[in-house]
Coordinates of C-alpha atoms in Angstrom, one line a residue:
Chain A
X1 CA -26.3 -21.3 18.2
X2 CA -27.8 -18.2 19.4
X3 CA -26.4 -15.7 22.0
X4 CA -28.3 -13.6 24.7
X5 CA -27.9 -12.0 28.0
X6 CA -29.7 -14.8 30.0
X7 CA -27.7 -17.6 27.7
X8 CA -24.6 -15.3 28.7
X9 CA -25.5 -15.7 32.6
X10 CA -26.6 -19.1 32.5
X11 CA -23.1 -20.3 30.8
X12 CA -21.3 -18.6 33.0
X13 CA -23.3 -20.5 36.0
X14 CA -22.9 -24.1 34.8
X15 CA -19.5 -23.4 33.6
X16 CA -19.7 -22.6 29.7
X17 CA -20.5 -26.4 29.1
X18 CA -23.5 -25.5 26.5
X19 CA -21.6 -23.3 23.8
X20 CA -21.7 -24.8 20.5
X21 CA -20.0 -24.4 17.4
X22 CA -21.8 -21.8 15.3
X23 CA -22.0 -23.8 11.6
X24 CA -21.4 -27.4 10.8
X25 CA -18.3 -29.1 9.3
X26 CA -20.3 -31.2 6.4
X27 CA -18.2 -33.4 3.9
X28 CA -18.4 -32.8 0.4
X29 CA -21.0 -33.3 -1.3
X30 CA -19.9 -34.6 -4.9
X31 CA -22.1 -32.2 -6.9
X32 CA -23.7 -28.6 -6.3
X33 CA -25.1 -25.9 -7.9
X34 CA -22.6 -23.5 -6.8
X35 CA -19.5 -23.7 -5.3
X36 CA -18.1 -20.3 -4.4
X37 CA -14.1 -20.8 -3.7
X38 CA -12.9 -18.7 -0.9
X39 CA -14.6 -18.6 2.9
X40 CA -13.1 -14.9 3.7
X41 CA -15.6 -12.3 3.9
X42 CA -16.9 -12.0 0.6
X43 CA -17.3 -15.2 -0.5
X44 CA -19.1 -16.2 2.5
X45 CA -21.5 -12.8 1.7
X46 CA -22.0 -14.1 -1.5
X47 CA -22.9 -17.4 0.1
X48 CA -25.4 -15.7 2.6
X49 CA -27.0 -13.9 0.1
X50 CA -27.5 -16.5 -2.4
X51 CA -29.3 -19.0 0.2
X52 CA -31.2 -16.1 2.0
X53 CA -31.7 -13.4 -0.8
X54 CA -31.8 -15.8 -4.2
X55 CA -32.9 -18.9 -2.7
X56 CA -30.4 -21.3 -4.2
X57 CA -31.0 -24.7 -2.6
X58 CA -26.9 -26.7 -3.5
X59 CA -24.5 -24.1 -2.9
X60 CA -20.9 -25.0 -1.2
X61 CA -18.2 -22.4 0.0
X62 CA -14.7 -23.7 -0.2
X63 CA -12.1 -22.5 2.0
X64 CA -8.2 -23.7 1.6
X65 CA -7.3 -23.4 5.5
X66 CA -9.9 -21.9 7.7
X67 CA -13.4 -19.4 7.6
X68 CA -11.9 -15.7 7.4
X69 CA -8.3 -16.7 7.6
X70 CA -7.5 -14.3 5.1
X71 CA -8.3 -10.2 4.6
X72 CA -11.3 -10.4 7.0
X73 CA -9.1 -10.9 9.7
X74 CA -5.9 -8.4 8.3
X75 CA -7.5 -5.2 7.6
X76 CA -8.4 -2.0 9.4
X77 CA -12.2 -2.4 9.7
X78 CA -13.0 0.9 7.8
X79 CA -16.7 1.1 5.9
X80 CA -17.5 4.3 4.0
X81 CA -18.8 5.7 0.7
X82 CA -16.7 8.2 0.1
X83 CA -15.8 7.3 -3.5
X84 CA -15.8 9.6 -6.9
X85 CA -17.2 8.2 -9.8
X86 CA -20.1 6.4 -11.0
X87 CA -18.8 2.9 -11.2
X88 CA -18.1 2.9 -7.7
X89 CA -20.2 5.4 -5.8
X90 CA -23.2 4.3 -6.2
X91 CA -21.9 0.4 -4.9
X92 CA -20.0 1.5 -2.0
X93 CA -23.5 3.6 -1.2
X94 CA -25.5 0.6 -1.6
X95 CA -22.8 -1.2 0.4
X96 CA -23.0 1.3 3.1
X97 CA -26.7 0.9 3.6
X98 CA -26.5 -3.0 3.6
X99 CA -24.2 -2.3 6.7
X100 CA -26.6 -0.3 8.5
X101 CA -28.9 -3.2 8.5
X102 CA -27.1 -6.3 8.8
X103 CA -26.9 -6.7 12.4
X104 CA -30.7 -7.2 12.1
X105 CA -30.3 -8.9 9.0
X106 CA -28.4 -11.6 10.2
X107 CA -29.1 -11.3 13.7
X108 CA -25.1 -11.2 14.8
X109 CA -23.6 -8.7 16.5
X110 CA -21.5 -7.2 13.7
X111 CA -20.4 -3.7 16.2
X112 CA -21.1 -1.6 13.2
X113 CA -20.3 2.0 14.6
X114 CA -21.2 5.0 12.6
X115 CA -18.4 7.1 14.0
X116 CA -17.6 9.2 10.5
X117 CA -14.8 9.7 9.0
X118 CA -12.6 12.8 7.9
X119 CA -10.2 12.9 4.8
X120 CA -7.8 15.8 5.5
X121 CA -7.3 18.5 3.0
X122 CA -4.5 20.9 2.9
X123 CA -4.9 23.1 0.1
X124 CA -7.6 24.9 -2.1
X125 CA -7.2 22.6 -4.5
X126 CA -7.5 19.7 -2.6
X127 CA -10.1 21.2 -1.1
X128 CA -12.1 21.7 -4.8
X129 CA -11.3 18.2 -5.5
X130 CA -13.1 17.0 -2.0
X131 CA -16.2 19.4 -3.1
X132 CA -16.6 17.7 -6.0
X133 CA -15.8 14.2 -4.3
X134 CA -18.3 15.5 -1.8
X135 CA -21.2 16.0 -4.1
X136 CA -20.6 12.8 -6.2
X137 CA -20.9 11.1 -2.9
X138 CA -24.8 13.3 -2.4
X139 CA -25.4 12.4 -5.8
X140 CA -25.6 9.0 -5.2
X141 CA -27.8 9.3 -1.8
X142 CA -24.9 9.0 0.2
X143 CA -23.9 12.1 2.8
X144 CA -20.9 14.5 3.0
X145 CA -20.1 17.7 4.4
X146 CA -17.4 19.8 3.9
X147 CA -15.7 21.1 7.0
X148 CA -13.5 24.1 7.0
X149 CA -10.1 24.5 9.6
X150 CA -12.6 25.6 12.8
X151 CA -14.2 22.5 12.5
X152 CA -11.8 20.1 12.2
X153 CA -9.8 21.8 15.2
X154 CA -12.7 21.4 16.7
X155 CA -13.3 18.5 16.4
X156 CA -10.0 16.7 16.6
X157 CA -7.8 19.3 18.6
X158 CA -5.3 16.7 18.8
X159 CA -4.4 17.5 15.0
X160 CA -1.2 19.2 14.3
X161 CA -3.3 21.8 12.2
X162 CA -0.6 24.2 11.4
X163 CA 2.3 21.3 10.1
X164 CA 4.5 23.3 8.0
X165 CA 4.4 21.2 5.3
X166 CA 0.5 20.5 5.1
X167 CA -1.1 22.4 7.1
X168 CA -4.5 21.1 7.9
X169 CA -7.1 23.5 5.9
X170 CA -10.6 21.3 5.8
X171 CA -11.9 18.2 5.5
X172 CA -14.4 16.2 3.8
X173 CA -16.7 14.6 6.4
X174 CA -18.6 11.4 6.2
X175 CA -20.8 10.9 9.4
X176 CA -22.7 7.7 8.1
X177 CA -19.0 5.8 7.9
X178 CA -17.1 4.2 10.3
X179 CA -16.1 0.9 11.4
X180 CA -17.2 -2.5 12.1
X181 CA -15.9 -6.1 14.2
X182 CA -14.0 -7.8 11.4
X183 CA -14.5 -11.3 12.3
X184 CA -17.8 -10.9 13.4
X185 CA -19.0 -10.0 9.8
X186 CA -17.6 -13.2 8.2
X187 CA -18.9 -15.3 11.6
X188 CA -22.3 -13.4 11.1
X189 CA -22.3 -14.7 7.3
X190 CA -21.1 -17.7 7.9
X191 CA -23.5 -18.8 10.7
X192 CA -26.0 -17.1 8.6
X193 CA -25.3 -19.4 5.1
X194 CA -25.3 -22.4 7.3
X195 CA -28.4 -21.9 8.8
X196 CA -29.9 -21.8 4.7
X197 CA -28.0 -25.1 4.1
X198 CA -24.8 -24.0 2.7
X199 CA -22.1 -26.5 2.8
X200 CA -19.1 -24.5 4.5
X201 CA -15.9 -26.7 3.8
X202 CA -12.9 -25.7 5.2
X203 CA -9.2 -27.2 4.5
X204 CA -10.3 -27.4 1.3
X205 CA -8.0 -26.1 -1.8
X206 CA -8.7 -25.9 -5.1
X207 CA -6.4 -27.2 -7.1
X208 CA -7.9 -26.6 -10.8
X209 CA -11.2 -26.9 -12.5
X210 CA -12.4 -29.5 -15.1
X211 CA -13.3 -27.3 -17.7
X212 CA -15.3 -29.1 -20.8
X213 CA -15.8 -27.5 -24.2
X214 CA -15.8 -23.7 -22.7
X215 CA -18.0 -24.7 -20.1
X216 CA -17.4 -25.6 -16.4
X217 CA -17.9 -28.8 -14.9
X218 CA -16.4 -29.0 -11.5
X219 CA -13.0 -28.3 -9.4
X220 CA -10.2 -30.3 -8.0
X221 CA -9.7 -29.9 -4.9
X222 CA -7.3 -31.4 -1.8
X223 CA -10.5 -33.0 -1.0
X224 CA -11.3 -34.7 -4.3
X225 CA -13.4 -33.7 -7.1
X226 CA -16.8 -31.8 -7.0
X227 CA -18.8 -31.0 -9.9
X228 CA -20.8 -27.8 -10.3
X229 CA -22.9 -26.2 -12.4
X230 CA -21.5 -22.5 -12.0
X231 CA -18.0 -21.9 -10.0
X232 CA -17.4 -18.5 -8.8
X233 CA -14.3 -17.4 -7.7
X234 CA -13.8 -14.6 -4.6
X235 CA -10.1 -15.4 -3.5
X236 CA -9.1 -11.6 -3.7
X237 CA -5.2 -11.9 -3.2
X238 CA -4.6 -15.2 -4.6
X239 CA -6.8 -14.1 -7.7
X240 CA -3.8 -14.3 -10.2
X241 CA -2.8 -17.9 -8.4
X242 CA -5.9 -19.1 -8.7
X243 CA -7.2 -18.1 -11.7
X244 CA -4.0 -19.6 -13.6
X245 CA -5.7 -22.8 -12.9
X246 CA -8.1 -22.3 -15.6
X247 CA -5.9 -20.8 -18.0
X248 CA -6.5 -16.7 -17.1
X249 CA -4.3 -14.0 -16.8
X250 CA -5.9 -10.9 -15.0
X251 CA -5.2 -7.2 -15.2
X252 CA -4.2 -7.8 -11.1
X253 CA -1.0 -7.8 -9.1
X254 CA -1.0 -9.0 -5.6
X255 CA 1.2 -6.7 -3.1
X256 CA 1.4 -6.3 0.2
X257 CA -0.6 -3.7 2.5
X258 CA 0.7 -3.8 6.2
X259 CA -1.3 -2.3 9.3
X260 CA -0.7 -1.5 12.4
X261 CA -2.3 -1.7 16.4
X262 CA -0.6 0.7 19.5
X263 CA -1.3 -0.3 23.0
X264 CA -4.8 0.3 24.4
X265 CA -4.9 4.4 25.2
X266 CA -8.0 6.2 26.8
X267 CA -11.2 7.3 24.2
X268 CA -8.6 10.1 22.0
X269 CA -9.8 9.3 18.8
X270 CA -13.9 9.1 18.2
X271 CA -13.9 8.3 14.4
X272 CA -11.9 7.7 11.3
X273 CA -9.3 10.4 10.0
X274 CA -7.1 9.7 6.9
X275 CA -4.4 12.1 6.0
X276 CA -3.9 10.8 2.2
X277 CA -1.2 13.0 1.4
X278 CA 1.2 11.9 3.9
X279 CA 0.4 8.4 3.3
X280 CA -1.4 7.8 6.9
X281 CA -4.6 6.8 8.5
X282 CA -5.9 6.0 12.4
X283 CA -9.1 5.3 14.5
X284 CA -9.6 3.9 17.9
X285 CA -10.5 0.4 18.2
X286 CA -13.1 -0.3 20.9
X287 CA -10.4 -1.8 22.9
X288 CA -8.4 1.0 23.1
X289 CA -5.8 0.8 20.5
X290 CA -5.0 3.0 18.1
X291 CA -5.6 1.1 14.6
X292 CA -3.2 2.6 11.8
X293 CA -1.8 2.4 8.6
X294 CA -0.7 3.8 5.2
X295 CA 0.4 3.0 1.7
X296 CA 1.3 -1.0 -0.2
X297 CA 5.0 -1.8 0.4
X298 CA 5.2 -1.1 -3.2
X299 CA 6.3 -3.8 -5.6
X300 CA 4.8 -8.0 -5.7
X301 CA 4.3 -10.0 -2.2
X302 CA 2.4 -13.2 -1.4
X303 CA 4.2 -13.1 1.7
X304 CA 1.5 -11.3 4.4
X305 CA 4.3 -9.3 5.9
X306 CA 5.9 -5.6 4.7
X307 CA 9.0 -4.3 5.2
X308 CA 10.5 -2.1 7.8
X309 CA 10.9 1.4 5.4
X310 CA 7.1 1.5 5.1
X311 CA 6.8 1.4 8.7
X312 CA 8.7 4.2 9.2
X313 CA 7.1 6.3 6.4
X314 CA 3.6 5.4 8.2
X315 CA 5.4 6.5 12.0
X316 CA 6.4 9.7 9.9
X317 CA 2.6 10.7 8.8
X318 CA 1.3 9.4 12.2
X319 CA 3.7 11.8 13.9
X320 CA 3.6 15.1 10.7
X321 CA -0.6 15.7 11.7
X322 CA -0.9 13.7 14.9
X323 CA 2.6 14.1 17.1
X324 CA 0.8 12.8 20.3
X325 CA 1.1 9.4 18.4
X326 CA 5.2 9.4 19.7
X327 CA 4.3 8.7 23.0
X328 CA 2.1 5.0 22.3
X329 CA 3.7 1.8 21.8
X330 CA 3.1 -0.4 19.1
X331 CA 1.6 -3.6 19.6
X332 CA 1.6 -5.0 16.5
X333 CA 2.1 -5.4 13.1
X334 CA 1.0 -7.2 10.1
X335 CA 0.4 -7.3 6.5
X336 CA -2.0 -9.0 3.8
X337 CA -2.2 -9.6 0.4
X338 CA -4.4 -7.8 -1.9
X339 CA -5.6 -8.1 -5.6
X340 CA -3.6 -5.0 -7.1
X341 CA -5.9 -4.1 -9.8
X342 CA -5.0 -2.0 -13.1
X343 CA -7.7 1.0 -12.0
X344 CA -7.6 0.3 -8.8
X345 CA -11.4 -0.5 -8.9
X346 CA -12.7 -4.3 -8.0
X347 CA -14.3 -6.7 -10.9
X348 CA -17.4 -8.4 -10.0
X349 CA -17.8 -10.2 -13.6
X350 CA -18.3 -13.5 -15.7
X351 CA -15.2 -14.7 -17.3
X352 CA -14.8 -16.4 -20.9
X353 CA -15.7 -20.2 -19.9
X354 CA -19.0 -20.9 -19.5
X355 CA -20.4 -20.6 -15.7
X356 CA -17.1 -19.6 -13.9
X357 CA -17.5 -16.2 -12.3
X358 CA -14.6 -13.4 -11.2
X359 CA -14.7 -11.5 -8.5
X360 CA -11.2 -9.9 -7.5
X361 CA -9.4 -7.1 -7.6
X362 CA -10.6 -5.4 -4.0
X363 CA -7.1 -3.8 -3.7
X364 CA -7.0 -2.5 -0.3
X365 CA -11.0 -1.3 -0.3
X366 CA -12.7 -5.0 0.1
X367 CA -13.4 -4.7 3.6
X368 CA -15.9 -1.7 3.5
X369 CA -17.7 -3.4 0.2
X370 CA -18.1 -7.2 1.9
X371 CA -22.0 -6.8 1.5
X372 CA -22.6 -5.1 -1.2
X373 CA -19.9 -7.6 -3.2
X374 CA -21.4 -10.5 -2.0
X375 CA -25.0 -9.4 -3.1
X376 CA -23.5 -8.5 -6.5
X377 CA -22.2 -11.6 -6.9
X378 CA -24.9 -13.1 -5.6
X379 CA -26.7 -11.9 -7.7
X380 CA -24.7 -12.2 -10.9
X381 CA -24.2 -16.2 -9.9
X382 CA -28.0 -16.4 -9.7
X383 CA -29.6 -14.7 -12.3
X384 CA -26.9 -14.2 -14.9
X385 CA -27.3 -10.7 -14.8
X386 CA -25.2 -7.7 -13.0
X387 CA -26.5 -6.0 -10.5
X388 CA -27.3 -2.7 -10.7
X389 CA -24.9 -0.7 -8.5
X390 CA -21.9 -3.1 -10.1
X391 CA -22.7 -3.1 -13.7
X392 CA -19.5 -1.0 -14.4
X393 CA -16.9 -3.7 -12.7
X394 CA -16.7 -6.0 -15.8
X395 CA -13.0 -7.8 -16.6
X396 CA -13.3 -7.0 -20.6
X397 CA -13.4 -3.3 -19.3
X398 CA -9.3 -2.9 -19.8
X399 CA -9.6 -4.3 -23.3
X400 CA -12.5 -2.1 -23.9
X401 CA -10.9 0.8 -22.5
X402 CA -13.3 2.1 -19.9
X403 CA -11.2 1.4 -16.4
X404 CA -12.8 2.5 -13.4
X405 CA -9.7 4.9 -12.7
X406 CA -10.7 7.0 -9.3
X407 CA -6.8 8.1 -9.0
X408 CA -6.3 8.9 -13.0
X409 CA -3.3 6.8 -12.2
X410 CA -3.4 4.7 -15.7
X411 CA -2.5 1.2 -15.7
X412 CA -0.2 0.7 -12.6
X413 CA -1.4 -1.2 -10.0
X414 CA 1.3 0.4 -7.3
X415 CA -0.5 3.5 -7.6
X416 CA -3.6 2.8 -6.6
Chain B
X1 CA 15.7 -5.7 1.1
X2 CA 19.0 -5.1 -0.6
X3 CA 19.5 -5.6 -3.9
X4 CA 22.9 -6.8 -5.8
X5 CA 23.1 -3.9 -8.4
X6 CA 25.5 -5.4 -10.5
X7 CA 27.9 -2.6 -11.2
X8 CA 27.5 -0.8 -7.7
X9 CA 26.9 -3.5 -4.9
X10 CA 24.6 -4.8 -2.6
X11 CA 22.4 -1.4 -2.0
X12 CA 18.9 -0.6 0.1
X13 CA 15.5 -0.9 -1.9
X14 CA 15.0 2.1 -0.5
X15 CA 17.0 3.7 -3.5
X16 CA 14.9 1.8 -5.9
X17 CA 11.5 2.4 -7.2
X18 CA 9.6 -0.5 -8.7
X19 CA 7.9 -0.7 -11.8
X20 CA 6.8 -4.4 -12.5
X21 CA 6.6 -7.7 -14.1
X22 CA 9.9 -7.2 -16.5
X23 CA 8.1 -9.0 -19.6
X24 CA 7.0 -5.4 -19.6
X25 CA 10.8 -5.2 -21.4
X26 CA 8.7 -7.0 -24.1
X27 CA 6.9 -4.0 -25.8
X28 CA 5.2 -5.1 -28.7
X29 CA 5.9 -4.0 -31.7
X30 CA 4.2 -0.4 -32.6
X31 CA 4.3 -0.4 -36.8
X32 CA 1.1 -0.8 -39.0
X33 CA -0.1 -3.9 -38.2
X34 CA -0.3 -3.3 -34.6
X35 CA -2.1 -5.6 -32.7
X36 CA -4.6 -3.9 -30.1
X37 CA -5.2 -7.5 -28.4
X38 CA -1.1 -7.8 -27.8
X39 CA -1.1 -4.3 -26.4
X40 CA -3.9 -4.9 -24.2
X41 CA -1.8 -7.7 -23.0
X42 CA 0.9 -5.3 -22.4
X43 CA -0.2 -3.0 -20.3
X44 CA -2.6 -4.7 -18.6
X45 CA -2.4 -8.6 -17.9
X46 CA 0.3 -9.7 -16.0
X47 CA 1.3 -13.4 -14.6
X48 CA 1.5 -12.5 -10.9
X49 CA 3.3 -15.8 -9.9
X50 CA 3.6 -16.8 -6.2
X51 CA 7.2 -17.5 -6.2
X52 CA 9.8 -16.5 -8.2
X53 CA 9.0 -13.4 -10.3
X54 CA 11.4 -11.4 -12.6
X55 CA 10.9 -7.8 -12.2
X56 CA 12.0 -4.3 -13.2
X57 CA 14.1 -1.7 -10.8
X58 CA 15.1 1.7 -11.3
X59 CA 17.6 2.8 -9.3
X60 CA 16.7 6.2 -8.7
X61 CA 18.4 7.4 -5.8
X62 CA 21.8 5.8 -7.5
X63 CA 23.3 5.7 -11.2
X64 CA 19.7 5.8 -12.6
X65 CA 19.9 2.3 -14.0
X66 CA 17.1 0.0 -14.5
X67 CA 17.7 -3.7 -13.2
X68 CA 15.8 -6.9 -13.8
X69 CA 16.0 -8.3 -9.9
X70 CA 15.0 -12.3 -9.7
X71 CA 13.0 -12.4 -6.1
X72 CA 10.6 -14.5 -4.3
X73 CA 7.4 -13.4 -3.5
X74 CA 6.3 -16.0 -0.7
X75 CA 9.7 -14.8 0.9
X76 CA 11.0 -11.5 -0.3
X77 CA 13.9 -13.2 -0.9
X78 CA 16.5 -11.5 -4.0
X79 CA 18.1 -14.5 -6.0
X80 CA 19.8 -12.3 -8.2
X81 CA 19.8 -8.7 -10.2
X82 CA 21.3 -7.9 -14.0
X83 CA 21.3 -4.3 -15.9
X84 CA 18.2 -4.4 -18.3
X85 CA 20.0 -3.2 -21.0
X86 CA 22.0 -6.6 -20.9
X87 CA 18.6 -8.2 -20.8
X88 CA 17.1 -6.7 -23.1
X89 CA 19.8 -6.9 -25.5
X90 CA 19.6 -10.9 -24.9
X91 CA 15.6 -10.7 -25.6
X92 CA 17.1 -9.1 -29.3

């Protein structure tokens, strides 16, 4: 299924008769190579990458309702690499330049829109902390300037720059960041994997995994059992569910994250700002509305819905550093569930048994890392070996006591 | 969500801050032959059940009590709340 302007035209002509589905719905095979559980964004990367990029041949994805019914379709479509240390940086780079090519990589229009984003800083010490932020970032090849008051007024006079309580002073700019069409991604992959031969399975939960003598053999699913030769697990939110099935427990807590859409308003906002320390961030969706949100409810939730407190604490930042905000309506309102990790940093990593494969613990930073995570784990599934940029992201790293810690927060998952 | 504090009523979550799983009640023990594999366990690993889940309160905006709530986590429901010291002196 391919799309272009004359396809477009002629559709619309003969009554949009000719548009097919974009992947197949194949049965289950009863043995692969891989199986990769979970068809949200990252598992169907991984999936994409392995048939494209390492040329696995019997690879299944297997989804428990349908493709991208889960955090590919919930969060705030933000993609940046404006991390600190160098576990992360140098991923999230490698991630960012995946993004600028994967329209033409997969041929799928992905509406990938370098639009920058700004991180507000309101005192010289915040503002130290976003020079040095600022130059990790450079260090690892990816760009950042630091802008002082002028520039940020100019650039967003809409900004309540002199809020008593934090005043706007700076801000660290990323011009490379910016946004991207949720679905689109996980539709681009997903057509993508199928084109390569990947089995895409959908209604399909796994139940447990046959595990023999430390090694795995295969998983039960609602759909019967499959055997496999390696299993690797990208379910982030369910991770802790999931994994129980073979016996794990993970340094990860799922809580909920909830977001936020106004009504559609004229062009106000041109790129991404954050305000971290009111708990608050916005851009403008191509539609018009005004995408928003702020902190994790706060304690554990499978439930994909928040509470009404933290709604008002995100009204309250919207409205401290952007009052024009009072006058839009929201539209709507939503939450998902997200792997709370211990350091707040994701684990791309094998796990004790013998060909089962982690990777979790996105917390509410999976979106921005879908490529770059599913080429890690890719690439882990295929060759055995970590990749490069993610070598850092192992599970054992808690017990070993080297957490990927980007806050300094210690070993509490609400904090992060 | 409002929480039955025990001593004090049903009362907002909003006075409460949350700290976690309340096996963390469980601290293993700190003498000599302190295991490093049980205290990894501690602070790190936790059960993360979908469902009910036993968890730790402080009611910080209140009488500064910590409370063990009982709560659902496909439904945010509260089945029930008890003072931690009570707990905790069951656990002994």
């Amino acid at each position: 299924m391919q799309f272009n302007g004359f396809r477009v035209i002629w559709e619309g002509l003969t009554g949009h008769k000719g548009w097919k589905p974009l992947w197949r719905d194949p049965e289950p095979q009863p043995e692969y190579d891989i199986i990769i559980v979970g068809g949200g964004g990252h598992g169907l990367a991984t999936a994409y990458y392995l048939a494209n990029t390492f040329n696995e041949l019997k690879v299944a994805v297997l989804e428990k309702g349908w493709l991208g019914s889960g955090n590919i379709g919930r969060n705030t479509t933000i993609i940046r690499s404006n991390y600190l240390l160098p576990g992360n940086e140098p991923f999230y780079e490698f991630s960012m330049k995946l993004w600028e090519g994967l329209e033409q990589e997969f041929n799928f229009n992905a509406m990938v829109s370098q639009r920058g984003i700004l991180n507000l800083c309101h005192s010289d010490g915040q503002r130290d902390a976003f020079r040095r932020r600022g130059n990790a970032m450079r260090l690892a090849g990816a760009d950042a300037e630091l802008l002082d008051q002028d520039a940020v007024r100019a650039m967003y006079p809409a900004l309540n720059i002199d809020n008593a309580r934090f005043p706007i002073k700076g801000g660290l700019l990323q011009r490379r960041a910016g946004t991207a069409r949720h679905d689109g991604v996980a539709w681009g992959y997903a057509r993508g994997a199928d084109r390569k031969g990947v089995d895409l399975i959908q209604n399909c939960e796994v139940t447990g995994f046959r595990i023999d003598a430390g090694r795995i053999k295969g998983v039960e699913t609602s759909r019967g059992y499959i055997g496999a030769k390696k299993v690797g697990v990208a379910v982030a939110g369910s991770s802790g569910r999931v994994m129980a099935h073979a016996g794990m427990r993970l340094p990860i807590e799922s809580h909920v994250l909830q977001a936020f859409v106004s009504e559609g308003l004229k062009p106000v906002i041109d790129g991404v700002i954050t305000f971290g320390a009111g708990h608050f961030y916005v851009s403008q969706s191509d539609k018009g509305g005004l995408v928003f949100g702020g902190d994790i409810d706060g304690y554990n939730s499978y439930a994909q819905r928040g509470n009404l407190p933290v709604i008002e604490d995100v009204a309250e930042g919207g409205m401290a550093i952007l009052p024009m905000l009072g006058r839009a309506r929201l539209l709507r309102a939503w939450g998902g569930v997200m792997d709370m990790s211990m350091d707040g940093s994701p684990i791309i990593d094998k796990t004790h048994i013998d060909g089962l494969y982690l990777n979790a613990g996105w917390c509410y930073g999976g979106f921005k890392a879908t490529p770059a995570s599913g080429y890690a784990f890719a690439h882990l599934l295929s060759t055995g070996r970590p990749h490069e940029t993610a070598t850092q992201m192992r599970l054992d790293r808690f017990a070993r006591g080297y957490p990927i810690d980007e806050k300094g927060a210690g070993a509490q998952p609400n904090l992060h | 969500m409002l929480i039955p504090h025990p001593l004090l009523g049903l009362r907002d979550a909003q006075e409460f801050t949350y700290l976690g799983d309340a096996s963390l009640l469980n601290r293993p023990d700190t003498g000599t032959d302190a295991d490093p594999e049980a205290f990894f366990a501690y602070t790190h690993l936790r059960d993360n059940p979908a469902g009910v889940h036993r968890e730790l309160w402080f009611h910080e905006q209140g009488d500064r009590s910590w409370l063990v709530v009982t709560r659902n986590t496909l439904t945010h429901e509260i089945l029930g709340a008890e003072l931690a010291s009570d707990v905790k002196r069951g656990l002994a």
